[in-house]
PDB file of C-alpha atoms in Angstrom:
ATOM      1  CA  MET A1299      19.335 -69.733   9.025  1.00 42.00           C
ATOM      2  CA  LEU A1300      19.530 -66.085  10.776  1.00 43.00           C
ATOM      3  CA  ARG A1301      17.704 -63.431   9.399  1.00 45.00           C
ATOM      4  CA  PHE A1302      18.231 -59.754  10.398  1.00 49.00           C
ATOM      5  CA  ALA A1303      15.221 -58.212   8.144  1.00 47.00           C
ATOM      6  CA  ARG A1304      11.686 -59.162   7.823  1.00 52.00           C
ATOM      7  CA  ASN A1305      11.932 -58.770   4.157  1.00 55.00           C
ATOM      8  CA  ASP A1306      14.153 -58.214   1.227  1.00 54.00           C
ATOM      9  CA  GLY A1307      12.873 -54.411   0.664  1.00 56.00           C
ATOM     10  CA  GLU A1308      13.823 -53.633   4.284  1.00 59.00           C
ATOM     11  CA  SER A1309      17.268 -55.450   4.063  1.00 66.00           C
ATOM     12  CA  MET A1310      17.975 -53.464   0.742  1.00 65.00           C
ATOM     13  CA  SER A1311      16.888 -50.027   2.529  1.00 78.00           C
ATOM     14  CA  LEU A1312      19.566 -51.256   5.344  1.00 82.00           C
ATOM     15  CA  ILE A1313      22.197 -51.788   2.996  1.00 86.00           C
ATOM     16  CA  GLY A1314      21.568 -48.345   1.116  1.00 87.00           C
ATOM     17  CA  ARG A1315      21.240 -46.552   4.681  1.00 89.00           C
ATOM     18  CA  ILE A1316      24.375 -47.832   5.556  1.00 92.00           C
ATOM     19  CA  PHE A1317      25.945 -46.608   2.451  1.00 94.00           C
ATOM     20  CA  VAL A1318      24.676 -42.844   2.948  1.00 94.00           C
ATOM     21  CA  ILE A1319      25.690 -43.027   6.475  1.00 94.00           C
ATOM     22  CA  LEU A1320      29.186 -43.645   5.396  1.00 94.00           C
ATOM     23  CA  PHE A1321      29.193 -41.330   2.834  1.00 95.00           C
ATOM     24  CA  ALA A1322      27.721 -38.226   5.283  1.00 96.00           C
ATOM     25  CA  PHE A1323      30.438 -39.339   7.842  1.00 94.00           C
ATOM     26  CA  LEU A1324      33.085 -39.033   4.907  1.00 92.00           C
ATOM     27  CA  ALA A1325      31.947 -35.366   3.849  1.00 94.00           C
ATOM     28  CA  ALA A1326      31.223 -34.588   7.192  1.00 94.00           C
ATOM     29  CA  CYS A1327      35.275 -35.784   8.351  1.00 91.00           C
ATOM     30  CA  PHE A1328      36.113 -33.630   5.389  1.00 90.00           C
ATOM     31  CA  VAL A1329      34.993 -30.545   6.484  1.00 93.00           C
ATOM     32  CA  ALA A1330      35.452 -30.661   9.896  1.00 91.00           C
ATOM     33  CA  GLY A1331      38.825 -31.193   8.641  1.00 88.00           C
ATOM     34  CA  MET A1332      39.126 -28.324   6.264  1.00 88.00           C
ATOM     35  CA  ILE A1333      38.283 -26.171   9.448  1.00 91.00           C
ATOM     36  CA  VAL A1334      40.922 -27.779  11.479  1.00 87.00           C
ATOM     37  CA  VAL A1335      43.584 -27.483   9.178  1.00 84.00           C
ATOM     38  CA  GLY A1336      42.170 -23.838   7.991  1.00 84.00           C
ATOM     39  CA  ALA A1337      42.123 -22.574  11.816  1.00 86.00           C
ATOM     40  CA  VAL A1338      45.510 -23.945  12.465  1.00 79.00           C
ATOM     41  CA  LEU A1339      46.607 -22.571  10.005  1.00 76.00           C
ATOM     42  CA  TYR A1340      45.345 -19.090   9.942  1.00 73.00           C
ATOM     43  CA  PRO A1341      48.160 -17.776  11.670  1.00 69.00           C
ATOM     44  CA  GLU A1342      50.331 -18.004   8.513  1.00 66.00           C
ATOM     45  CA  PHE A1343      47.074 -16.957   6.447  1.00 64.00           C
ATOM     46  CA  SER A1344      47.202 -13.113   8.270  1.00 64.00           C
ATOM     47  CA  ASP A1345      50.614 -12.611   7.504  1.00 60.00           C
ATOM     48  CA  LEU A1346      50.556 -11.096   4.149  1.00 53.00           C
ATOM     49  CA  GLY A1347      54.501 -10.244   4.445  1.00 59.00           C
ATOM     50  CA  GLY A1348      55.181 -14.365   4.300  1.00 61.00           C
ATOM     51  CA  GLY A1349      54.610 -14.749   0.398  1.00 64.00           C
ATOM     52  CA  PRO A1350      52.579 -16.992  -1.313  1.00 68.00           C
ATOM     53  CA  ILE A1351      51.361 -20.274   0.619  1.00 68.00           C
ATOM     54  CA  ASP A1352      52.365 -23.385  -1.144  1.00 72.00           C
ATOM     55  CA  GLN A1353      48.871 -24.903  -2.460  1.00 76.00           C
ATOM     56  CA  GLY A1354      50.322 -28.366  -2.287  1.00 79.00           C
ATOM     57  CA  ALA A1355      50.934 -28.270   1.174  1.00 73.00           C
ATOM     58  CA  ILE A1356      47.792 -27.029   1.795  1.00 74.00           C
ATOM     59  CA  ASN A1357      46.614 -29.981  -0.091  1.00 78.00           C
ATOM     60  CA  VAL A1358      49.015 -32.626   1.780  1.00 77.00           C
ATOM     61  CA  LEU A1359      47.795 -30.700   5.496  1.00 76.00           C
ATOM     62  CA  LEU A1360      43.472 -31.226   4.272  1.00 77.00           C
ATOM     63  CA  GLY A1361      44.762 -34.978   2.961  1.00 78.00           C
ATOM     64  CA  PHE A1362      46.527 -34.989   6.394  1.00 77.00           C
ATOM     65  CA  GLY A1363      43.256 -33.444   8.455  1.00 77.00           C
ATOM     66  CA  PHE A1364      40.885 -35.333   6.222  1.00 79.00           C
ATOM     67  CA  ILE A1365      42.382 -38.860   7.471  1.00 79.00           C
ATOM     68  CA  PHE A1366      43.505 -37.877  11.029  1.00 77.00           C
ATOM     69  CA  LEU A1367      39.754 -36.870  11.960  1.00 77.00           C
ATOM     70  CA  SER A1368      37.970 -39.853  10.106  1.00 81.00           C
ATOM     71  CA  GLY A1369      40.471 -41.988  11.693  1.00 83.00           C
ATOM     72  CA  PHE A1370      40.251 -40.908  15.437  1.00 85.00           C
ATOM     73  CA  ALA A1371      36.321 -39.237  15.144  1.00 88.00           C
ATOM     74  CA  LEU A1372      34.900 -43.121  13.992  1.00 89.00           C
ATOM     75  CA  LEU A1373      34.344 -44.721  17.075  1.00 90.00           C
ATOM     76  CA  PRO A1374      32.294 -41.627  18.982  1.00 92.00           C
ATOM     77  CA  ALA A1375      30.548 -40.953  15.672  1.00 92.00           C
ATOM     78  CA  LEU A1376      29.763 -44.598  15.587  1.00 92.00           C
ATOM     79  CA  VAL A1377      28.370 -44.234  18.695  1.00 93.00           C
ATOM     80  CA  VAL A1378      26.297 -40.560  18.112  1.00 94.00           C
ATOM     81  CA  VAL A1379      24.788 -42.453  14.874  1.00 93.00           C
ATOM     82  CA  LEU A1380      23.845 -45.714  16.687  1.00 92.00           C
ATOM     83  CA  ILE A1381      21.701 -44.079  18.913  1.00 93.00           C
ATOM     84  CA  THR A1382      20.077 -41.620  16.499  1.00 93.00           C
ATOM     85  CA  GLU A1383      18.498 -44.284  14.131  1.00 89.00           C
ATOM     86  CA  ALA A1384      17.699 -47.078  17.220  1.00 88.00           C
ATOM     87  CA  PHE A1385      15.817 -43.674  18.878  1.00 90.00           C
ATOM     88  CA  TYR A1386      14.785 -42.024  14.920  1.00 88.00           C
ATOM     89  CA  ILE A1387      16.295 -38.468  16.355  1.00 91.00           C
ATOM     90  CA  ARG A1388      16.214 -36.633  13.331  1.00 92.00           C
ATOM     91  CA  SER A1389      16.911 -33.305  15.468  1.00 94.00           C
ATOM     92  CA  VAL A1390      19.348 -30.721  14.220  1.00 96.00           C
ATOM     93  CA  LEU A1391      20.077 -29.801  17.598  1.00 97.00           C
ATOM     94  CA  ALA A1392      21.091 -33.637  18.681  1.00 96.00           C
ATOM     95  CA  TYR A1393      23.222 -33.823  16.063  1.00 97.00           C
ATOM     96  CA  ALA A1394      25.051 -30.410  16.651  1.00 97.00           C
ATOM     97  CA  VAL A1395      25.317 -31.194  20.351  1.00 97.00           C
ATOM     98  CA  GLY A1396      27.157 -34.933  19.161  1.00 96.00           C
ATOM     99  CA  GLY A1397      29.176 -33.373  16.953  1.00 96.00           C
ATOM    100  CA  ALA A1398      29.977 -31.051  19.847  1.00 97.00           C
ATOM    101  CA  ILE A1399      30.552 -34.602  21.968  1.00 96.00           C
ATOM    102  CA  VAL A1400      32.603 -36.282  19.235  1.00 94.00           C
ATOM    103  CA  GLY A1401      34.965 -33.248  18.432  1.00 93.00           C
ATOM    104  CA  ALA A1402      35.613 -32.901  22.178  1.00 93.00           C
ATOM    105  CA  ALA A1403      36.526 -36.317  22.951  1.00 91.00           C
ATOM    106  CA  CYS A1404      38.747 -36.402  19.430  1.00 89.00           C
ATOM    107  CA  TYR A1405      41.064 -33.565  21.204  1.00 90.00           C
ATOM    108  CA  LEU A1406      41.372 -34.887  24.724  1.00 89.00           C
ATOM    109  CA  GLY A1407      41.470 -38.277  23.690  1.00 86.00           C
ATOM    110  CA  LEU A1408      45.039 -36.750  22.796  1.00 84.00           C
ATOM    111  CA  ILE A1409      45.969 -34.755  25.913  1.00 86.00           C
ATOM    112  CA  PRO A1410      47.522 -37.043  28.577  1.00 87.00           C
ATOM    113  CA  PHE A1411      45.340 -37.509  31.733  1.00 84.00           C
ATOM    114  CA  ASP A1412      46.781 -37.463  34.973  1.00 85.00           C
ATOM    115  CA  PRO A1413      45.009 -39.809  37.219  1.00 86.00           C
ATOM    116  CA  GLU A1414      46.179 -38.413  40.944  1.00 88.00           C
ATOM    117  CA  THR A1415      44.519 -35.025  40.026  1.00 86.00           C
ATOM    118  CA  LEU A1416      41.798 -36.208  37.236  1.00 85.00           C
ATOM    119  CA  GLN A1417      42.326 -33.265  35.118  1.00 86.00           C
ATOM    120  CA  PHE A1418      43.856 -33.477  31.527  1.00 86.00           C
ATOM    121  CA  ASP A1419      47.008 -31.827  31.311  1.00 84.00           C
ATOM    122  CA  GLY A1420      48.197 -29.556  28.415  1.00 82.00           C
ATOM    123  CA  ILE A1421      44.935 -28.509  27.309  1.00 83.00           C
ATOM    124  CA  VAL A1422      44.795 -25.242  24.757  1.00 85.00           C
ATOM    125  CA  ARG A1423      41.549 -23.467  24.833  1.00 88.00           C
ATOM    126  CA  ARG A1424      42.476 -22.474  21.508  1.00 88.00           C
ATOM    127  CA  HIS A1425      42.399 -25.640  19.950  1.00 88.00           C
ATOM    128  CA  LEU A1426      39.742 -27.300  21.908  1.00 91.00           C
ATOM    129  CA  GLU A1427      37.394 -24.685  20.869  1.00 93.00           C
ATOM    130  CA  ILE A1428      38.290 -25.868  17.244  1.00 92.00           C
ATOM    131  CA  MET A1429      37.684 -28.985  17.660  1.00 92.00           C
ATOM    132  CA  THR A1430      34.596 -28.311  19.476  1.00 95.00           C
ATOM    133  CA  GLY A1431      33.599 -26.277  16.932  1.00 95.00           C
ATOM    134  CA  ALA A1432      34.837 -28.358  13.588  1.00 95.00           C
ATOM    135  CA  GLY A1433      32.565 -31.233  15.232  1.00 95.00           C
ATOM    136  CA  ILE A1434      29.704 -29.176  14.936  1.00 97.00           C
ATOM    137  CA  VAL A1435      29.404 -28.386  11.730  1.00 97.00           C
ATOM    138  CA  ALA A1436      30.401 -32.240  11.157  1.00 96.00           C
ATOM    139  CA  GLY A1437      27.623 -32.606  12.827  1.00 96.00           C
ATOM    140  CA  LEU A1438      25.443 -30.569  11.073  1.00 97.00           C
ATOM    141  CA  ILE A1439      27.103 -32.073   7.389  1.00 97.00           C
ATOM    142  CA  TYR A1440      25.953 -35.237   8.529  1.00 97.00           C
ATOM    143  CA  TRP A1441      22.552 -33.964   9.048  1.00 96.00           C
ATOM    144  CA  MET A1442      21.611 -32.557   5.960  1.00 96.00           C
ATOM    145  CA  ILE A1443      22.873 -35.307   4.270  1.00 96.00           C
ATOM    146  CA  ALA A1444      21.922 -38.364   6.298  1.00 94.00           C
ATOM    147  CA  GLY A1445      20.545 -37.232   9.470  1.00 92.00           C
ATOM    148  CA  ARG A1446      17.134 -36.163   8.571  1.00 92.00           C
ATOM    149  CA  SER A1447      15.909 -39.280   7.333  1.00 90.00           C
ATOM    150  CA  ALA A1448      17.279 -41.397  10.766  1.00 89.00           C
ATOM    151  CA  GLY A1449      15.807 -44.659  11.269  1.00 84.00           C
ATOM    152  CA  ALA A1450      13.758 -44.258   8.447  1.00 80.00           C
ATOM    153  CA  TRP A1451      14.637 -47.323   6.915  1.00 79.00           C
ATOM    154  CA  ARG A1452      13.100 -49.539   9.644  1.00 77.00           C
ATOM    155  CA  ASN A1453       9.437 -47.987   8.582  1.00 73.00           C
ATOM    156  CA  PRO A1454       7.515 -49.931   5.910  1.00 69.00           C
ATOM    157  CA  PRO A1455       7.005 -48.857   2.751  1.00 67.00           C
ATOM    158  CA  PRO A1456       3.404 -46.821   2.257  1.00 76.00           C
ATOM    159  CA  PRO A1457       0.696 -49.090   0.632  1.00 84.00           C
ATOM    160  CA  LEU A1458       0.342 -48.497  -2.916  1.00 86.00           C
ATOM    161  CA  ARG A1459      -3.516 -46.845  -3.591  1.00 89.00           C
ATOM    162  CA  PRO A1460      -5.676 -48.783  -5.679  1.00 89.00           C
ATOM    163  CA  PRO A1461      -6.537 -47.041  -9.129  1.00 86.00           C
ATOM    164  CA  PRO A1462      -9.130 -44.819  -8.884  1.00 86.00           C
ATOM    165  CA  PRO A1463     -12.383 -46.330 -10.996  1.00 83.00           C
ATOM    166  CA  LEU A1464     -13.354 -46.143 -14.024  1.00 78.00           C
ATOM    167  CA  PRO A1465     -16.221 -43.826 -14.962  1.00 80.00           C
ATOM    168  CA  SER A1466     -19.484 -46.213 -16.106  1.00 77.00           C
ATOM    169  CA  HIS A1467     -19.889 -45.212 -19.082  1.00 75.00           C
ATOM    170  CA  SER A1468     -16.273 -46.334 -19.951  1.00 69.00           C
ATOM    171  CA  ARG A1469     -15.842 -49.449 -22.439  1.00 71.00           C
ATOM    172  CA  PRO A1470     -13.375 -52.296 -21.047  1.00 66.00           C
ATOM    173  CA  GLN A1471     -10.048 -52.336 -22.670  1.00 66.00           C
ATOM    174  CA  ALA A1472      -9.284 -55.469 -25.171  1.00 60.00           C
TER     175      ALA A1472
END
C-alpha cells in the first residue's frame, strides 16, 4: 500500500490545508475579478451624465470576471502555491511578486505572440497594468488567508507537556 503521510494526523492536516488553499485561491480570484471589472468599467463610472448603471449588469460582469480570472490563473497560481508550500515561503513580498507574475501571465496568455520578432502584438499598457495590479492584490489576499502558514502542515504537532506535579501535602484523588 502506498502511503503519502507518516500518520493520520499529518494526512488530516494536509486535507485541511488543501481546503484552505482552495478557499484562499477562490477569494483571491474574486477580489482580482472585482478589481479588473472595476478598472475596465472606470471610464463608464466617471461619466456621471450617462445615468445610473444597471446593477444586474455589474453582477454579471463580476461573475464573468471571477470565472475568467480563476480559469486563467489556476495553473500559474498553482505553480506559485506549490513552490511556496514546498519551501515554506511565508513572505508577503513573495506572494505579491508571485501574484504580479500570475496577473501578467494571464494577460500575456491572451495576447498573440509573434515568433519572428519575439514580441507580443497588441499589448495595451493599461490592461497589462490592471492585470498585474489585480494579481498583486490577489497575492496579498491569498497570503492573508493561506500564505502566512505555508508548509505548516508538514510540521509535527508540538508534544503535550506533562501536567505540573501535585504539591507534596495534597491527597491523591480517589
